[in-house]
mmCIF file of C-alpha atoms in Angstrom:
data_model
loop_
_atom_site.group_PDB
_atom_site.id
_atom_site.type_symbol
_atom_site.label_atom_id
_atom_site.label_comp_id
_atom_site.label_asym_id
_atom_site.label_seq_id
_atom_site.Cartn_x
_atom_site.Cartn_y
_atom_site.Cartn_z
ATOM 1 C CA MET A 21 -65.061 -1.626 90.511
ATOM 2 C CA ASP A 22 -62.222 -1.155 92.950
ATOM 3 C CA ILE A 23 -59.767 1.024 91.032
ATOM 4 C CA LYS A 24 -56.859 0.655 93.453
ATOM 5 C CA GLY A 25 -54.058 -1.476 92.059
ATOM 6 C CA LYS A 26 -55.806 -2.151 88.751
ATOM 7 C CA VAL A 27 -54.449 -1.158 85.328
ATOM 8 C CA PHE A 28 -56.325 1.232 83.050
ATOM 9 C CA ILE A 29 -55.649 2.374 79.503
ATOM 10 C CA VAL A 30 -56.705 5.921 78.676
ATOM 11 C CA THR A 31 -56.532 6.812 75.000
ATOM 12 C CA GLY A 32 -56.215 10.516 74.316
ATOM 13 C CA GLY A 33 -54.782 10.695 77.826
ATOM 14 C CA ALA A 34 -52.412 13.566 77.107
ATOM 15 C CA SER A 35 -55.065 16.304 77.198
ATOM 16 C CA GLY A 36 -58.680 17.228 77.802
ATOM 17 C CA LEU A 37 -61.105 14.569 79.024
ATOM 18 C CA GLY A 38 -58.453 11.874 78.650
ATOM 19 C CA GLU A 39 -55.941 13.697 80.818
ATOM 20 C CA GLY A 40 -58.582 14.376 83.455
ATOM 21 C CA THR A 41 -59.579 10.715 83.423
ATOM 22 C CA ALA A 42 -55.973 9.524 83.691
ATOM 23 C CA ARG A 43 -55.352 11.829 86.641
ATOM 24 C CA MET A 44 -58.566 10.731 88.390
ATOM 25 C CA LEU A 45 -57.755 7.041 87.983
ATOM 26 C CA ALA A 46 -54.211 7.545 89.275
ATOM 27 C CA ALA A 47 -55.477 9.575 92.251
ATOM 28 C CA ALA A 48 -57.766 6.645 93.107
ATOM 29 C CA GLY A 49 -54.796 4.255 93.117
ATOM 30 C CA GLY A 50 -55.027 2.914 89.580
ATOM 31 C CA LYS A 51 -52.050 2.242 87.336
ATOM 32 C CA VAL A 52 -52.562 4.206 84.130
ATOM 33 C CA VAL A 53 -51.208 3.688 80.639
ATOM 34 C CA VAL A 54 -51.583 6.935 78.707
ATOM 35 C CA ALA A 55 -51.960 6.341 74.962
ATOM 36 C CA ASP A 56 -51.766 9.408 72.743
ATOM 37 C CA MET A 57 -50.187 10.872 69.622
ATOM 38 C CA GLN A 58 -48.791 13.814 71.627
ATOM 39 C CA ALA A 59 -45.562 12.273 72.902
ATOM 40 C CA ASP A 60 -44.209 15.229 74.917
ATOM 41 C CA LYS A 61 -47.484 15.942 76.688
ATOM 42 C CA GLY A 62 -48.308 12.254 77.118
ATOM 43 C CA GLU A 63 -44.943 11.485 78.685
ATOM 44 C CA GLN A 64 -45.327 14.475 81.000
ATOM 45 C CA VAL A 65 -48.794 13.402 82.175
ATOM 46 C CA ALA A 66 -47.647 9.793 82.664
ATOM 47 C CA LYS A 67 -44.640 10.938 84.687
ATOM 48 C CA GLU A 68 -46.751 13.230 86.878
ATOM 49 C CA ILE A 69 -49.241 10.472 87.715
ATOM 50 C CA GLY A 70 -46.730 7.631 88.038
ATOM 51 C CA GLY A 71 -48.046 5.899 84.936
ATOM 52 C CA ALA A 72 -46.660 4.791 81.603
ATOM 53 C CA PHE A 73 -46.897 6.363 78.156
ATOM 54 C CA VAL A 74 -47.200 4.696 74.753
ATOM 55 C CA LYS A 75 -47.378 6.771 71.582
ATOM 56 C CA CYS A 76 -50.374 5.463 69.704
ATOM 57 C CA ASP A 77 -52.570 6.128 66.698
ATOM 58 C CA VAL A 78 -55.599 4.128 67.856
ATOM 59 C CA SER A 79 -56.588 3.313 64.273
ATOM 60 C CA GLN A 80 -53.367 1.349 63.753
ATOM 61 C CA GLU A 81 -53.487 -2.276 64.888
ATOM 62 C CA ALA A 82 -49.819 -2.663 65.823
ATOM 63 C CA GLU A 83 -49.773 0.553 67.854
ATOM 64 C CA ALA A 84 -52.933 -0.435 69.701
ATOM 65 C CA GLN A 85 -51.464 -3.873 70.394
ATOM 66 C CA ALA A 86 -48.377 -2.194 71.879
ATOM 67 C CA VAL A 87 -50.579 -0.217 74.285
ATOM 68 C CA VAL A 88 -52.409 -3.340 75.469
ATOM 69 C CA ALA A 89 -49.120 -5.244 75.801
ATOM 70 C CA LYS A 90 -47.712 -2.441 77.953
ATOM 71 C CA ALA A 91 -50.830 -2.421 80.131
ATOM 72 C CA VAL A 92 -50.731 -6.183 80.675
ATOM 73 C CA SER A 93 -47.038 -5.970 81.572
ATOM 74 C CA VAL A 94 -47.858 -3.496 84.374
ATOM 75 C CA GLY A 95 -50.524 -5.652 86.052
ATOM 76 C CA LYS A 96 -54.165 -6.692 85.745
ATOM 77 C CA LEU A 97 -55.788 -4.726 82.913
ATOM 78 C CA MET A 98 -59.294 -3.944 84.149
ATOM 79 C CA GLY A 99 -60.224 -0.769 82.300
ATOM 80 C CA LEU A 100 -60.152 1.030 78.986
ATOM 81 C CA VAL A 101 -61.366 4.596 78.571
ATOM 82 C CA ASN A 102 -61.483 5.696 74.920
ATOM 83 C CA CYS A 103 -61.003 9.476 74.772
ATOM 84 C CA ALA A 104 -58.833 9.729 71.638
ATOM 85 C CA GLY A 105 -60.556 11.601 68.853
ATOM 86 C CA ILE A 106 -60.493 14.315 66.249
ATOM 87 C CA ALA A 107 -63.159 16.874 65.370
ATOM 88 C CA PRO A 108 -62.668 18.498 61.971
ATOM 89 C CA ALA A 109 -65.354 20.930 60.856
ATOM 90 C CA GLU A 110 -66.273 20.949 57.178
ATOM 91 C CA LYS A 111 -69.565 21.413 55.365
ATOM 92 C CA THR A 112 -70.860 18.790 52.949
ATOM 93 C CA VAL A 113 -70.493 21.446 50.238
ATOM 94 C CA GLY A 114 -68.654 24.595 51.207
ATOM 95 C CA LYS A 115 -66.985 27.587 49.580
ATOM 96 C CA ASN A 116 -64.212 25.341 48.268
ATOM 97 C CA GLY A 117 -66.486 22.591 46.959
ATOM 98 C CA ALA A 118 -67.389 19.138 48.229
ATOM 99 C CA HIS A 119 -66.330 17.876 51.659
ATOM 100 C CA ASN A 120 -62.849 16.380 51.491
ATOM 101 C CA LEU A 121 -63.319 12.607 51.463
ATOM 102 C CA GLY A 122 -59.934 12.070 53.100
ATOM 103 C CA VAL A 123 -60.988 14.188 56.081
ATOM 104 C CA PHE A 124 -64.234 12.209 56.403
ATOM 105 C CA THR A 125 -62.388 8.886 56.152
ATOM 106 C CA LYS A 126 -59.733 9.900 58.693
ATOM 107 C CA THR A 127 -62.414 11.001 61.171
ATOM 108 C CA ILE A 128 -64.167 7.631 60.880
ATOM 109 C CA MET A 129 -60.834 5.810 61.182
ATOM 110 C CA VAL A 130 -59.723 7.603 64.348
ATOM 111 C CA ASN A 131 -63.018 8.072 66.185
ATOM 112 C CA LEU A 132 -64.904 4.915 65.229
ATOM 113 C CA VAL A 133 -62.421 2.333 63.968
ATOM 114 C CA GLY A 134 -59.870 3.447 66.557
ATOM 115 C CA SER A 135 -62.374 3.033 69.384
ATOM 116 C CA PHE A 136 -63.316 -0.445 68.165
ATOM 117 C CA ASN A 137 -59.666 -1.398 67.659
ATOM 118 C CA MET A 138 -58.856 -0.553 71.278
ATOM 119 C CA ILE A 139 -62.028 -2.242 72.575
ATOM 120 C CA ARG A 140 -61.416 -5.530 70.785
ATOM 121 C CA LEU A 141 -57.779 -5.778 71.857
ATOM 122 C CA ALA A 142 -58.360 -4.691 75.468
ATOM 123 C CA ALA A 143 -61.333 -7.067 75.730
ATOM 124 C CA GLU A 144 -59.209 -9.955 74.506
ATOM 125 C CA ALA A 145 -56.720 -9.273 77.308
ATOM 126 C CA MET A 146 -59.444 -8.738 79.925
ATOM 127 C CA ALA A 147 -61.172 -12.001 78.990
ATOM 128 C CA LYS A 148 -58.052 -13.812 80.258
ATOM 129 C CA ASN A 149 -58.302 -12.138 83.689
ATOM 130 C CA GLU A 150 -59.174 -14.114 86.778
ATOM 131 C CA PRO A 151 -62.619 -12.707 87.631
ATOM 132 C CA GLU A 152 -63.016 -10.371 90.567
ATOM 133 C CA PRO A 153 -65.234 -11.573 93.449
ATOM 134 C CA THR A 154 -68.065 -9.730 91.649
ATOM 135 C CA GLY A 155 -67.500 -11.842 88.532
ATOM 136 C CA GLU A 156 -66.233 -8.921 86.469
ATOM 137 C CA ARG A 157 -63.101 -9.055 84.358
ATOM 138 C CA GLY A 158 -63.073 -5.480 83.104
ATOM 139 C CA CYS A 159 -64.903 -2.342 82.071
ATOM 140 C CA MET A 160 -64.668 -0.206 78.945
ATOM 141 C CA ILE A 161 -66.002 3.298 78.434
ATOM 142 C CA SER A 162 -65.956 5.034 75.061
ATOM 143 C CA THR A 163 -66.585 8.685 74.337
ATOM 144 C CA ALA A 164 -69.228 9.562 71.782
ATOM 145 C CA SER A 165 -70.788 13.028 71.704
ATOM 146 C CA VAL A 166 -74.107 14.793 71.767
ATOM 147 C CA ALA A 167 -73.285 15.302 68.074
ATOM 148 C CA ALA A 168 -74.118 11.617 67.564
ATOM 149 C CA TYR A 169 -77.748 12.651 68.069
ATOM 150 C CA ASP A 170 -77.772 16.365 67.256
ATOM 151 C CA GLY A 171 -74.943 17.206 64.871
ATOM 152 C CA GLN A 172 -74.460 20.796 63.819
ATOM 153 C CA ILE A 173 -73.397 22.452 60.565
ATOM 154 C CA GLY A 174 -69.979 21.160 59.519
ATOM 155 C CA GLN A 175 -70.177 18.046 61.719
ATOM 156 C CA ALA A 176 -71.141 15.373 59.177
ATOM 157 C CA ALA A 177 -67.898 13.410 59.620
ATOM 158 C CA TYR A 178 -67.713 13.886 63.387
ATOM 159 C CA SER A 179 -71.398 13.065 63.925
ATOM 160 C CA ALA A 180 -71.163 9.958 61.736
ATOM 161 C CA SER A 181 -68.126 8.719 63.655
ATOM 162 C CA LYS A 182 -69.722 9.306 67.048
ATOM 163 C CA GLY A 183 -73.035 7.850 65.899
ATOM 164 C CA GLY A 184 -71.076 4.719 65.004
ATOM 165 C CA VAL A 185 -69.592 4.595 68.503
ATOM 166 C CA VAL A 186 -73.097 4.803 69.978
ATOM 167 C CA GLY A 187 -74.380 2.166 67.552
ATOM 168 C CA MET A 188 -71.739 -0.422 68.420
ATOM 169 C CA THR A 189 -72.014 -0.006 72.195
ATOM 170 C CA LEU A 190 -74.913 -2.350 72.895
ATOM 171 C CA PRO A 191 -73.846 -5.198 70.569
ATOM 172 C CA ILE A 192 -70.339 -5.115 72.062
ATOM 173 C CA ALA A 193 -71.791 -5.102 75.587
ATOM 174 C CA ARG A 194 -73.894 -8.131 74.662
ATOM 175 C CA ASP A 195 -70.902 -9.865 73.060
ATOM 176 C CA LEU A 196 -68.778 -9.420 76.185
ATOM 177 C CA ALA A 197 -71.380 -9.888 78.933
ATOM 178 C CA ARG A 198 -70.742 -13.599 79.358
ATOM 179 C CA SER A 199 -67.039 -12.805 79.902
ATOM 180 C CA GLY A 200 -67.856 -10.360 82.698
ATOM 181 C CA ILE A 201 -66.669 -7.342 80.720
ATOM 182 C CA ARG A 202 -68.842 -4.235 80.765
ATOM 183 C CA ASN A 203 -68.977 -1.867 77.800
ATOM 184 C CA MET A 204 -70.586 1.552 77.776
ATOM 185 C CA THR A 205 -70.417 4.927 76.067
ATOM 186 C CA ILE A 206 -70.847 8.500 77.255
ATOM 187 C CA ALA A 207 -72.139 11.282 75.005
ATOM 188 C CA PRO A 208 -70.952 14.602 76.456
ATOM 189 C CA GLY A 209 -71.552 18.078 75.126
ATOM 190 C CA ILE A 210 -69.011 20.855 74.638
ATOM 191 C CA PHE A 211 -65.888 20.882 76.810
ATOM 192 C CA GLY A 212 -63.761 23.838 77.848
ATOM 193 C CA THR A 213 -60.585 21.979 76.845
ATOM 194 C CA PRO A 214 -59.029 21.293 73.443
ATOM 195 C CA MET A 215 -60.063 18.221 71.460
#
């Protein structure tokens, strides 16, 4: 894909992998919409790369819709990179008793439901694009984790959420193939930056 002049949404774009991705896309001539819960940092990154910032909890439909609307208002939305996520560590049964169900639920909501929420809304917008000469209308990349396959102690919630991201990748790719929209997932290991 030719990045220059195209619009890309980067969730979790205020720090870590998301920030690095946003900066790389902007350096290659892309227009970037940074979506993150960290308003101060997100606005700073967006300003530095000449992009836009939208405060967003990816698990909330209206907030995700606002991000996609902003992206479409800037130009041709061709990319979504899902980097937003949380990584709580809690054992199934620990010193304080059973794993907090609210923590488990929130992890699934942000990492899995949030990724799907952004995918479905960005794909809807991309499906309306005039195809590129290659026939493509967009590309989406989600971030899973090696923990999807090899979770460690205290990673039940995180591993389950990332395993869900891996599990939905192929069916979504098949759903969107006829529209010329690619969907894929990466599964990195440990990063030297904050979650």
